[in-house]
Amino acid sequence: MSEPPRYRGTRGEAPVSFERALLAGQAPAGGLYLPEHLPRLPAGWQAAGSVSELAEPALAPLMGKENAEAVARALNFEIPLVPLGSGALLELFHGPTVAFKDVGARSLARLMEGALKRTEQRALVLVATSGDTGGAVADAFAGLERVEVALLYPADGVSGVQEEQLTAERAGVRAFAVEGTFDDCQRLVKGAFLDPDLRTLGLTSANSINIGRLLPQMLYYLWGAAQARKEWGSGASIRFVVPSGNLGNLTAGLLAREMGLDGVTFMAAHNRNDYFARYLSSEAREFDFDASVPTLSNAMDVGAPSNFERLYSLFGERLKGAVEHAVVDDASTLARMRRVYEEHGYLACPHTAVGLEAALRAGTLRGSVVLATAHPAKFPEVVKRGVGVEAPAPPTLAAFAEAPKRVERLAAEPAALKEALLIAH
Ligand SMILES: *Cc1c(COP(=O)(O)O)cnc(C)c1O
């Protein structure tokens, strides 16, 4: 096998190895890493019996065999294709925190642990979270030898279910309830990265810009296409409908297609945070982002999608012909949740419902694989409002409610965070 590619930054930064890109997170001038070239998928990848078995053929050419094996170990949960009408849903939410962020976070955790071991380093992952990401990151990194985690979340700004996940006691994880907003949390994190006194801690980030989170997400597109073609015939063309926020999910799908996943198209489904849809329809200029607005599908409330920079760097203006788009408001999201439940007995989370509504605007689900990004029980209030029923909590979610909790309160002051991080070390 030839050597894996090197990784260049989107802002012209010099190429580095995969592991350097992984441990750095962001490139030095603020760019995002991308492979310098994309290897072709090896013949026969369709025969893999699970998502995990796809890691070796699809990822070893991109990141080396050892790293691909780490991803294979991380993805130890099912990603079933569930038929719905004449289309299907690809359920990405059967990981420990029942949202698709588990795919990226678990892969990243095991990739980092391996890379740190080989280079005999340690790291402290510092994350500001408004909900889903923090829970997935905490769970994924818990108990690893070489990485600890500090999570910052707004004390009054997350849902009850989310707080239970964030504060469940875990080895090597500290949760800080910040007396402020999510923006305060982000400001504290940014400040900590720039603080020379904290250099010795080996601070790193685990947010969605890390290439180690992005590349493993390609695997479920390959898996979903192979499963759908078992149902619909080997020549079936497939439209992936992707509920989108930061566009990491969509970017992974487009990368899979560049590597040779043929016969597939993509639709970006957005809530009112519709910058990307407006870019695609030439109503907004590149990088002329909006402020975010709150919606019922809150994990997609992103005004300035960070992965747009990757997409633009890869495809430029070609994006406009390459990706369909739809924008769905809260009323249509709730109405779609209710109809899908009435017609198919399927309970969708609000993000998945945005995808379903986007797909169905074209009239039919035929040929569509809608990515189901979270378990409905993660959003009990919205499900109750849209459908009028309680979403039954899966066992993993119920376990978080019972688990012992540990949380530290923190003033929204750089000095307070610094003291907390330095003392316990
Ligand atoms: C993060 C998230 C999304 C959006 O994914 P991006 O990769 O940011 O576009 C959609 N649904 C849920 C439930 C999420 O947590």
Short mmCIF file of C-alpha atoms and ligand atoms in Angstrom, two decimals:
data_model
loop_
_atom_site.label_atom_id
_atom_site.label_comp_id
_atom_site.label_asym_id
_atom_site.label_seq_id
_atom_site.Cartn_x
_atom_site.Cartn_y
_atom_site.Cartn_z
CA MET A 1 0.00 0.00 0.00
CA SER A 2 1.29 3.47 -0.80
CA GLU A 3 1.93 6.02 1.93
CA PRO A 4 -1.11 7.91 3.28
CA PRO A 5 -1.44 11.46 1.95
CA ARG A 6 -0.21 14.49 3.84
CA TYR A 7 -2.73 17.02 5.13
CA ARG A 8 -2.79 20.64 4.02
CA GLY A 9 -4.51 23.54 5.76
CA THR A 10 -7.26 25.41 3.91
CA ARG A 11 -5.41 28.71 4.49
CA GLY A 12 -2.30 27.68 2.63
CA GLU A 13 -0.57 26.08 5.60
CA ALA A 14 2.24 23.61 4.88
CA PRO A 15 1.24 19.95 4.70
CA VAL A 16 1.77 17.74 7.77
CA SER A 17 1.27 14.06 8.60
CA PHE A 18 -2.18 12.77 9.57
CA GLU A 19 -1.12 12.48 13.21
CA ARG A 20 0.16 16.04 13.34
CA ALA A 21 -3.13 17.27 11.90
CA LEU A 22 -5.03 15.12 14.39
CA LEU A 23 -3.19 16.38 17.46
CA ALA A 24 -3.19 20.01 16.31
CA GLY A 25 -6.92 20.18 15.47
CA GLN A 26 -6.63 23.46 13.63
CA ALA A 27 -3.88 24.45 11.17
CA PRO A 28 -1.52 27.28 12.28
CA ALA A 29 -3.15 30.12 10.35
CA GLY A 30 -6.64 29.08 11.45
CA GLY A 31 -7.32 26.80 8.46
CA LEU A 32 -8.80 23.30 8.53
CA TYR A 33 -6.90 20.22 7.46
CA LEU A 34 -7.71 18.21 4.33
CA PRO A 35 -5.88 15.32 2.64
CA GLU A 36 -3.66 16.50 -0.22
CA HIS A 37 -5.16 13.82 -2.43
CA LEU A 38 -7.91 11.26 -2.00
CA PRO A 39 -7.06 7.61 -2.62
CA ARG A 40 -9.65 5.50 -4.51
CA LEU A 41 -11.68 2.99 -2.51
CA PRO A 42 -10.36 -0.54 -3.07
CA ALA A 43 -12.60 -2.87 -5.12
CA GLY A 44 -14.98 -5.02 -3.11
CA TRP A 45 -15.55 -2.64 -0.19
CA GLN A 46 -19.31 -3.30 -0.54
CA ALA A 47 -18.86 -6.76 0.93
CA ALA A 48 -18.01 -5.47 4.42
CA GLY A 49 -20.33 -6.89 7.08
CA SER A 50 -20.41 -3.83 9.34
CA VAL A 51 -19.41 -0.17 9.56
CA SER A 52 -16.43 -1.22 11.61
CA GLU A 53 -15.21 -3.60 8.88
CA LEU A 54 -15.18 -0.70 6.44
CA ALA A 55 -12.55 1.17 8.47
CA GLU A 56 -9.64 -0.85 7.11
CA PRO A 57 -10.37 -0.60 3.35
CA ALA A 58 -11.62 3.00 3.41
CA LEU A 59 -9.43 4.65 6.04
CA ALA A 60 -6.07 2.83 6.07
CA PRO A 61 -5.13 4.49 2.73
CA LEU A 62 -5.92 7.87 4.31
CA MET A 63 -4.43 7.51 7.80
CA GLY A 64 -2.45 4.25 7.99
CA LYS A 65 -3.39 0.82 9.22
CA GLU A 66 -2.96 1.40 12.96
CA ASN A 67 -5.20 4.46 12.93
CA ALA A 68 -7.83 2.70 10.82
CA GLU A 69 -7.86 -0.11 13.39
CA ALA A 70 -8.42 2.41 16.18
CA VAL A 71 -11.51 3.69 14.33
CA ALA A 72 -12.75 0.13 13.79
CA ARG A 73 -12.59 -0.42 17.57
CA ALA A 74 -14.35 2.87 18.27
CA LEU A 75 -17.37 2.10 16.09
CA ASN A 76 -18.71 -0.81 18.09
CA PHE A 77 -22.41 0.01 17.76
CA GLU A 78 -24.98 -0.64 15.06
CA ILE A 79 -25.93 1.79 12.29
CA PRO A 80 -29.08 0.20 10.89
CA LEU A 81 -30.84 1.13 7.66
CA VAL A 82 -34.54 1.31 8.52
CA PRO A 83 -37.03 1.21 5.60
CA LEU A 84 -39.62 4.01 5.66
CA GLY A 85 -42.21 4.08 2.88
CA SER A 86 -40.31 3.81 -0.41
CA GLY A 87 -37.16 5.25 1.16
CA ALA A 88 -35.11 4.65 4.29
CA LEU A 89 -33.56 6.18 7.36
CA LEU A 90 -29.97 5.52 8.34
CA GLU A 91 -30.00 5.58 12.15
CA LEU A 92 -26.72 7.04 13.36
CA PHE A 93 -27.80 7.30 16.99
CA HIS A 94 -27.18 3.89 18.54
CA GLY A 95 -23.97 4.94 20.29
CA PRO A 96 -23.66 5.60 24.03
CA THR A 97 -25.07 9.16 24.06
CA VAL A 98 -27.73 8.39 21.39
CA ALA A 99 -26.71 11.14 18.95
CA PHE A 100 -24.58 10.83 15.82
CA LYS A 101 -21.81 12.90 17.46
CA ASP A 102 -20.78 9.58 19.04
CA VAL A 103 -19.36 8.43 15.68
CA GLY A 104 -16.90 11.29 15.41
CA ALA A 105 -16.14 11.68 19.12
CA ARG A 106 -15.43 8.00 19.75
CA SER A 107 -13.22 7.77 16.67
CA LEU A 108 -11.32 10.90 17.63
CA ALA A 109 -10.76 9.69 21.21
CA ARG A 110 -9.19 6.42 20.12
CA LEU A 111 -7.16 8.04 17.37
CA MET A 112 -5.74 10.58 19.83
CA GLU A 113 -5.01 7.99 22.51
CA GLY A 114 -3.01 5.97 19.96
CA ALA A 115 -1.10 8.96 18.62
CA LEU A 116 -0.25 10.19 22.14
CA LYS A 117 0.99 6.77 23.15
CA ARG A 118 3.29 6.54 20.13
CA THR A 119 4.72 10.01 20.80
CA GLU A 120 4.72 9.61 24.61
CA GLN A 121 2.63 12.71 25.19
CA ARG A 122 -0.43 13.53 27.27
CA ALA A 123 -3.26 15.91 26.43
CA LEU A 124 -6.10 17.80 28.05
CA VAL A 125 -9.14 18.19 25.81
CA LEU A 126 -10.91 21.45 26.55
CA VAL A 127 -14.43 21.79 25.14
CA ALA A 128 -17.15 24.40 25.32
CA THR A 129 -20.49 22.77 24.69
CA SER A 130 -24.09 23.83 24.35
CA GLY A 131 -25.34 20.26 24.49
CA ASP A 132 -24.81 17.19 22.31
CA THR A 133 -21.12 17.46 21.54
CA GLY A 134 -20.02 17.67 25.17
CA GLY A 135 -21.85 14.53 26.22
CA ALA A 136 -20.45 12.53 23.31
CA VAL A 137 -16.92 13.84 23.94
CA ALA A 138 -17.07 13.15 27.68
CA ASP A 139 -18.27 9.64 27.08
CA ALA A 140 -15.78 8.92 24.31
CA PHE A 141 -12.69 10.12 26.19
CA ALA A 142 -13.60 8.79 29.65
CA GLY A 143 -11.11 6.37 31.15
CA LEU A 144 -8.40 6.82 28.49
CA GLU A 145 -4.85 6.76 29.84
CA ARG A 146 -3.30 9.73 28.13
CA VAL A 147 -6.15 12.18 27.69
CA GLU A 148 -8.23 14.05 30.23
CA VAL A 149 -11.26 16.22 29.49
CA ALA A 150 -12.56 19.52 30.84
CA LEU A 151 -16.08 20.39 29.66
CA LEU A 152 -17.52 23.87 29.99
CA TYR A 153 -21.26 24.37 29.62
CA PRO A 154 -23.59 27.27 30.45
CA ALA A 155 -25.08 26.50 33.89
CA ASP A 156 -28.57 27.53 32.82
CA GLY A 157 -28.31 26.86 29.11
CA VAL A 158 -28.67 23.11 28.54
CA SER A 159 -31.66 20.76 28.72
CA GLY A 160 -32.22 18.38 31.63
CA VAL A 161 -31.33 15.32 29.56
CA GLN A 162 -28.19 17.01 28.29
CA GLU A 163 -27.08 18.04 31.79
CA GLU A 164 -27.45 14.47 33.03
CA GLN A 165 -25.08 13.31 30.30
CA LEU A 166 -22.61 16.14 30.86
CA THR A 167 -22.32 15.70 34.60
CA ALA A 168 -22.31 11.91 34.93
CA GLU A 169 -19.19 11.04 36.90
CA ARG A 170 -16.45 9.65 34.60
CA ALA A 171 -12.78 8.84 35.04
CA GLY A 172 -10.61 11.65 33.73
CA VAL A 173 -13.52 14.00 32.96
CA ARG A 174 -14.33 17.26 34.79
CA ALA A 175 -17.57 19.10 34.07
CA PHE A 176 -17.72 22.83 34.75
CA ALA A 177 -21.09 24.60 34.97
CA VAL A 178 -20.14 28.12 33.92
CA GLU A 179 -22.07 31.04 35.38
CA GLY A 180 -22.70 32.56 31.98
CA THR A 181 -23.74 31.85 28.40
CA PHE A 182 -22.40 29.47 25.77
CA ASP A 183 -20.49 32.40 24.28
CA ASP A 184 -18.79 32.92 27.67
CA CYS A 185 -17.75 29.24 27.62
CA GLN A 186 -16.28 29.62 24.15
CA ARG A 187 -14.46 32.79 25.16
CA LEU A 188 -12.92 31.03 28.19
CA VAL A 189 -11.77 28.12 26.03
CA LYS A 190 -10.25 30.39 23.39
CA GLY A 191 -8.46 32.37 26.10
CA ALA A 192 -7.06 29.22 27.70
CA PHE A 193 -5.52 28.11 24.40
CA LEU A 194 -3.65 31.41 24.17
CA ASP A 195 -2.46 31.45 27.80
CA PRO A 196 1.27 30.63 28.06
CA ASP A 197 0.82 29.51 31.70
CA LEU A 198 -1.36 26.63 30.50
CA ARG A 199 1.01 25.35 27.79
CA THR A 200 2.30 22.53 29.96
CA LEU A 201 -1.16 20.96 30.09
CA GLY A 202 -1.08 19.93 26.41
CA LEU A 203 -4.40 21.58 25.66
CA THR A 204 -6.22 20.34 22.58
CA SER A 205 -9.72 20.54 21.18
CA ALA A 206 -12.24 17.94 20.12
CA ASN A 207 -14.66 20.09 18.17
CA SER A 208 -16.02 19.26 14.77
CA ILE A 209 -13.18 20.83 12.84
CA ASN A 210 -10.77 18.03 13.73
CA ILE A 211 -9.99 15.87 10.70
CA GLY A 212 -9.95 12.84 13.01
CA ARG A 213 -13.64 13.34 13.65
CA LEU A 214 -14.53 14.00 10.05
CA LEU A 215 -12.96 11.15 8.09
CA PRO A 216 -14.53 8.27 10.07
CA GLN A 217 -17.95 9.74 9.27
CA MET A 218 -17.42 8.65 5.65
CA LEU A 219 -17.87 5.05 6.68
CA TYR A 220 -21.60 5.18 7.31
CA TYR A 221 -22.24 6.61 3.85
CA LEU A 222 -20.50 3.59 2.34
CA TRP A 223 -22.37 1.30 4.70
CA GLY A 224 -25.73 2.98 4.06
CA ALA A 225 -25.30 2.83 0.26
CA ALA A 226 -24.32 -0.84 0.36
CA GLN A 227 -27.30 -1.72 2.59
CA ALA A 228 -29.76 0.31 0.50
CA ARG A 229 -28.57 -1.44 -2.68
CA LYS A 230 -29.23 -4.79 -1.09
CA GLU A 231 -32.85 -3.65 -0.78
CA TRP A 232 -33.27 -1.61 -3.92
CA GLY A 233 -30.94 -3.34 -6.39
CA SER A 234 -27.21 -2.99 -7.01
CA GLY A 235 -27.65 -0.23 -9.57
CA ALA A 236 -30.00 1.93 -7.51
CA SER A 237 -29.10 5.59 -7.34
CA ILE A 238 -29.32 7.00 -3.84
CA ARG A 239 -29.99 10.46 -2.51
CA PHE A 240 -28.55 11.08 0.96
CA VAL A 241 -30.53 13.72 2.83
CA VAL A 242 -28.36 15.28 5.53
CA PRO A 243 -29.77 17.37 8.43
CA SER A 244 -27.00 19.97 8.56
CA GLY A 245 -25.48 22.50 10.92
CA ASN A 246 -21.70 22.78 10.85
CA LEU A 247 -21.67 20.74 7.61
CA GLY A 248 -19.26 18.10 8.95
CA ASN A 249 -21.69 15.34 8.12
CA LEU A 250 -22.23 16.57 4.56
CA THR A 251 -18.50 17.10 4.00
CA ALA A 252 -17.83 13.48 4.98
CA GLY A 253 -20.41 12.29 2.45
CA LEU A 254 -18.92 14.35 -0.35
CA LEU A 255 -15.44 13.04 0.49
CA ALA A 256 -16.75 9.47 0.29
CA ARG A 257 -18.12 10.23 -3.17
CA GLU A 258 -14.76 11.69 -4.26
CA MET A 259 -13.13 8.43 -3.17
CA GLY A 260 -15.41 6.42 -5.42
CA LEU A 261 -18.84 6.01 -3.80
CA ASP A 262 -20.68 6.18 -7.13
CA GLY A 263 -24.32 6.76 -7.97
CA VAL A 264 -25.14 8.96 -4.98
CA THR A 265 -26.37 12.54 -4.64
CA PHE A 266 -26.71 14.79 -1.60
CA MET A 267 -29.26 17.16 -0.17
CA ALA A 268 -28.41 19.55 2.68
CA ALA A 269 -31.48 19.97 4.93
CA HIS A 270 -31.39 23.09 7.11
CA ASN A 271 -33.59 24.73 9.69
CA ARG A 272 -33.91 28.54 9.65
CA ASN A 273 -30.14 28.73 10.00
CA ASP A 274 -29.90 28.60 6.25
CA TYR A 275 -26.65 30.27 5.23
CA PHE A 276 -25.51 27.28 3.18
CA ALA A 277 -28.82 26.98 1.32
CA ARG A 278 -28.62 30.66 0.50
CA TYR A 279 -25.05 30.25 -0.71
CA LEU A 280 -26.06 27.34 -2.94
CA SER A 281 -28.87 29.36 -4.48
CA SER A 282 -26.54 32.36 -4.98
CA GLU A 283 -28.46 34.54 -2.54
CA ALA A 284 -25.48 34.79 -0.19
CA ARG A 285 -21.82 35.26 -1.01
CA GLU A 286 -19.12 32.86 0.15
CA PHE A 287 -18.15 33.35 3.82
CA ASP A 288 -20.75 36.09 4.29
CA PHE A 289 -22.21 34.30 7.32
CA ASP A 290 -25.26 35.09 9.45
CA ALA A 291 -25.81 35.17 13.22
CA SER A 292 -27.48 31.98 14.46
CA VAL A 293 -31.16 31.87 15.45
CA PRO A 294 -32.68 29.41 17.95
CA THR A 295 -34.91 26.62 16.57
CA LEU A 296 -36.41 23.33 17.75
CA SER A 297 -33.63 21.38 16.00
CA ASN A 298 -31.04 23.16 18.12
CA ALA A 299 -27.99 21.04 17.24
CA MET A 300 -28.27 22.61 13.79
CA ASP A 301 -28.46 26.22 14.99
CA VAL A 302 -25.25 27.33 13.33
CA GLY A 303 -24.95 30.69 11.62
CA ALA A 304 -21.36 30.28 10.44
CA PRO A 305 -20.84 26.61 9.53
CA SER A 306 -17.17 25.83 10.17
CA ASN A 307 -16.87 23.14 7.52
CA PHE A 308 -17.97 25.52 4.77
CA GLU A 309 -14.31 26.47 4.52
CA ARG A 310 -13.42 22.83 3.77
CA LEU A 311 -16.20 22.44 1.21
CA TYR A 312 -15.26 25.66 -0.53
CA SER A 313 -11.62 24.70 -0.61
CA LEU A 314 -12.46 21.28 -2.11
CA PHE A 315 -15.13 22.22 -4.62
CA GLY A 316 -15.42 26.02 -4.90
CA GLU A 317 -18.27 27.11 -7.13
CA ARG A 318 -18.85 23.50 -8.24
CA LEU A 319 -20.75 23.02 -4.96
CA LYS A 320 -23.71 24.85 -6.44
CA GLY A 321 -24.47 22.14 -8.96
CA ALA A 322 -23.42 19.31 -6.71
CA VAL A 323 -25.67 19.63 -3.65
CA GLU A 324 -29.46 20.04 -3.40
CA HIS A 325 -30.82 22.06 -0.50
CA ALA A 326 -33.98 22.74 1.48
CA VAL A 327 -34.89 24.97 4.42
CA VAL A 328 -37.48 23.80 6.94
CA ASP A 329 -39.07 26.01 9.62
CA ASP A 330 -40.16 24.87 13.09
CA ALA A 331 -43.87 24.57 12.21
CA SER A 332 -43.10 22.24 9.27
CA THR A 333 -40.70 20.27 11.46
CA LEU A 334 -43.41 19.63 14.06
CA ALA A 335 -46.01 18.83 11.38
CA ARG A 336 -43.65 16.32 9.75
CA MET A 337 -42.89 14.65 13.09
CA ARG A 338 -46.59 14.15 13.62
CA ARG A 339 -47.33 12.85 10.09
CA VAL A 340 -44.47 10.40 10.04
CA TYR A 341 -45.64 9.06 13.37
CA GLU A 342 -49.24 8.78 12.19
CA GLU A 343 -48.44 7.22 8.83
CA HIS A 344 -45.51 4.96 9.74
CA GLY A 345 -45.44 4.74 13.53
CA TYR A 346 -41.92 6.22 13.40
CA LEU A 347 -40.86 8.70 16.07
CA ALA A 348 -38.26 11.10 14.65
CA CYS A 349 -36.14 13.61 16.57
CA PRO A 350 -36.57 17.22 15.34
CA HIS A 351 -33.30 17.11 13.34
CA THR A 352 -34.29 13.93 11.57
CA ALA A 353 -37.71 15.49 10.92
CA VAL A 354 -36.04 18.41 9.12
CA GLY A 355 -34.40 15.83 6.86
CA LEU A 356 -37.66 13.95 6.28
CA GLU A 357 -39.54 17.13 5.45
CA ALA A 358 -36.78 18.22 3.05
CA ALA A 359 -36.81 14.83 1.32
CA LEU A 360 -40.60 14.72 1.04
CA ARG A 361 -40.89 18.15 -0.54
CA ALA A 362 -39.78 16.44 -3.73
CA GLY A 363 -42.96 14.37 -3.39
CA THR A 364 -41.65 10.94 -2.49
CA LEU A 365 -39.02 9.25 -0.37
CA ARG A 366 -38.15 6.88 -3.21
CA GLY A 367 -34.40 6.48 -3.42
CA SER A 368 -33.77 8.73 -0.41
CA VAL A 369 -31.71 7.72 2.59
CA VAL A 370 -32.39 10.29 5.31
CA LEU A 371 -29.74 10.42 8.02
CA ALA A 372 -31.37 10.08 11.45
CA THR A 373 -29.03 12.05 13.69
CA ALA A 374 -30.43 11.68 17.22
CA HIS A 375 -32.75 9.51 19.25
CA PRO A 376 -36.12 11.22 19.84
CA ALA A 377 -35.84 10.66 23.60
CA LYS A 378 -33.02 13.19 23.63
CA PHE A 379 -35.59 15.89 22.83
CA PRO A 380 -38.60 14.90 24.95
CA GLU A 381 -40.21 18.36 25.06
CA VAL A 382 -40.21 18.80 21.28
CA VAL A 383 -41.47 15.27 20.69
CA LYS A 384 -44.28 15.85 23.16
CA ARG A 385 -45.17 19.09 21.42
CA GLY A 386 -45.03 17.70 17.89
CA VAL A 387 -46.44 14.22 18.34
CA GLY A 388 -48.13 14.31 21.74
CA VAL A 389 -46.42 11.21 23.09
CA GLU A 390 -43.49 10.48 25.41
CA ALA A 391 -40.45 9.16 23.56
CA PRO A 392 -39.40 5.99 25.40
CA ALA A 393 -35.81 6.40 26.66
CA PRO A 394 -33.35 3.76 25.48
CA PRO A 395 -31.44 1.98 28.30
CA THR A 396 -28.22 3.99 27.79
CA LEU A 397 -30.09 7.24 28.27
CA ALA A 398 -31.97 6.01 31.32
CA ALA A 399 -28.64 4.95 32.87
CA PHE A 400 -27.37 8.55 32.76
CA ALA A 401 -30.28 9.66 34.92
CA GLU A 402 -29.27 7.16 37.60
CA ALA A 403 -25.50 7.69 37.41
CA PRO A 404 -23.65 9.57 40.20
CA LYS A 405 -22.97 13.18 39.20
CA ARG A 406 -19.93 15.38 39.58
CA VAL A 407 -19.86 19.02 38.55
CA GLU A 408 -17.88 22.11 39.55
CA ARG A 409 -19.33 25.61 39.33
CA LEU A 410 -17.16 28.17 37.64
CA ALA A 411 -17.34 31.96 37.39
CA ALA A 412 -17.16 33.14 33.75
CA GLU A 413 -13.66 34.53 34.36
CA PRO A 414 -10.41 33.42 32.71
CA ALA A 415 -8.65 33.48 36.08
CA ALA A 416 -11.17 31.08 37.59
CA LEU A 417 -10.72 28.55 34.79
CA LYS A 418 -6.96 28.83 34.96
CA GLU A 419 -6.90 28.19 38.68
CA ALA A 420 -9.22 25.21 38.37
CA LEU A 421 -7.15 23.63 35.61
CA LEU A 422 -3.79 24.20 37.29
CA ILE A 423 -4.73 23.21 40.83
CA ALA A 424 -6.09 19.77 40.16
CA HIS A 425 -3.04 18.90 38.10
C1 LIG B 1 -24.48 18.07 15.16
C2 LIG B 1 -25.81 17.61 14.76
C3 LIG B 1 -26.32 17.84 13.46
C4 LIG B 1 -25.56 18.64 12.42
O1 LIG B 1 -24.41 18.00 11.93
P1 LIG B 1 -23.23 18.83 11.25
O2 LIG B 1 -22.17 17.85 10.97
O3 LIG B 1 -22.83 19.87 12.25
O4 LIG B 1 -23.80 19.45 10.01
C5 LIG B 1 -27.56 17.32 13.16
N1 LIG B 1 -28.29 16.64 14.06
C6 LIG B 1 -27.84 16.41 15.31
C7 LIG B 1 -28.70 15.67 16.28
C8 LIG B 1 -26.58 16.86 15.71
O5 LIG B 1 -26.15 16.64 16.96
#
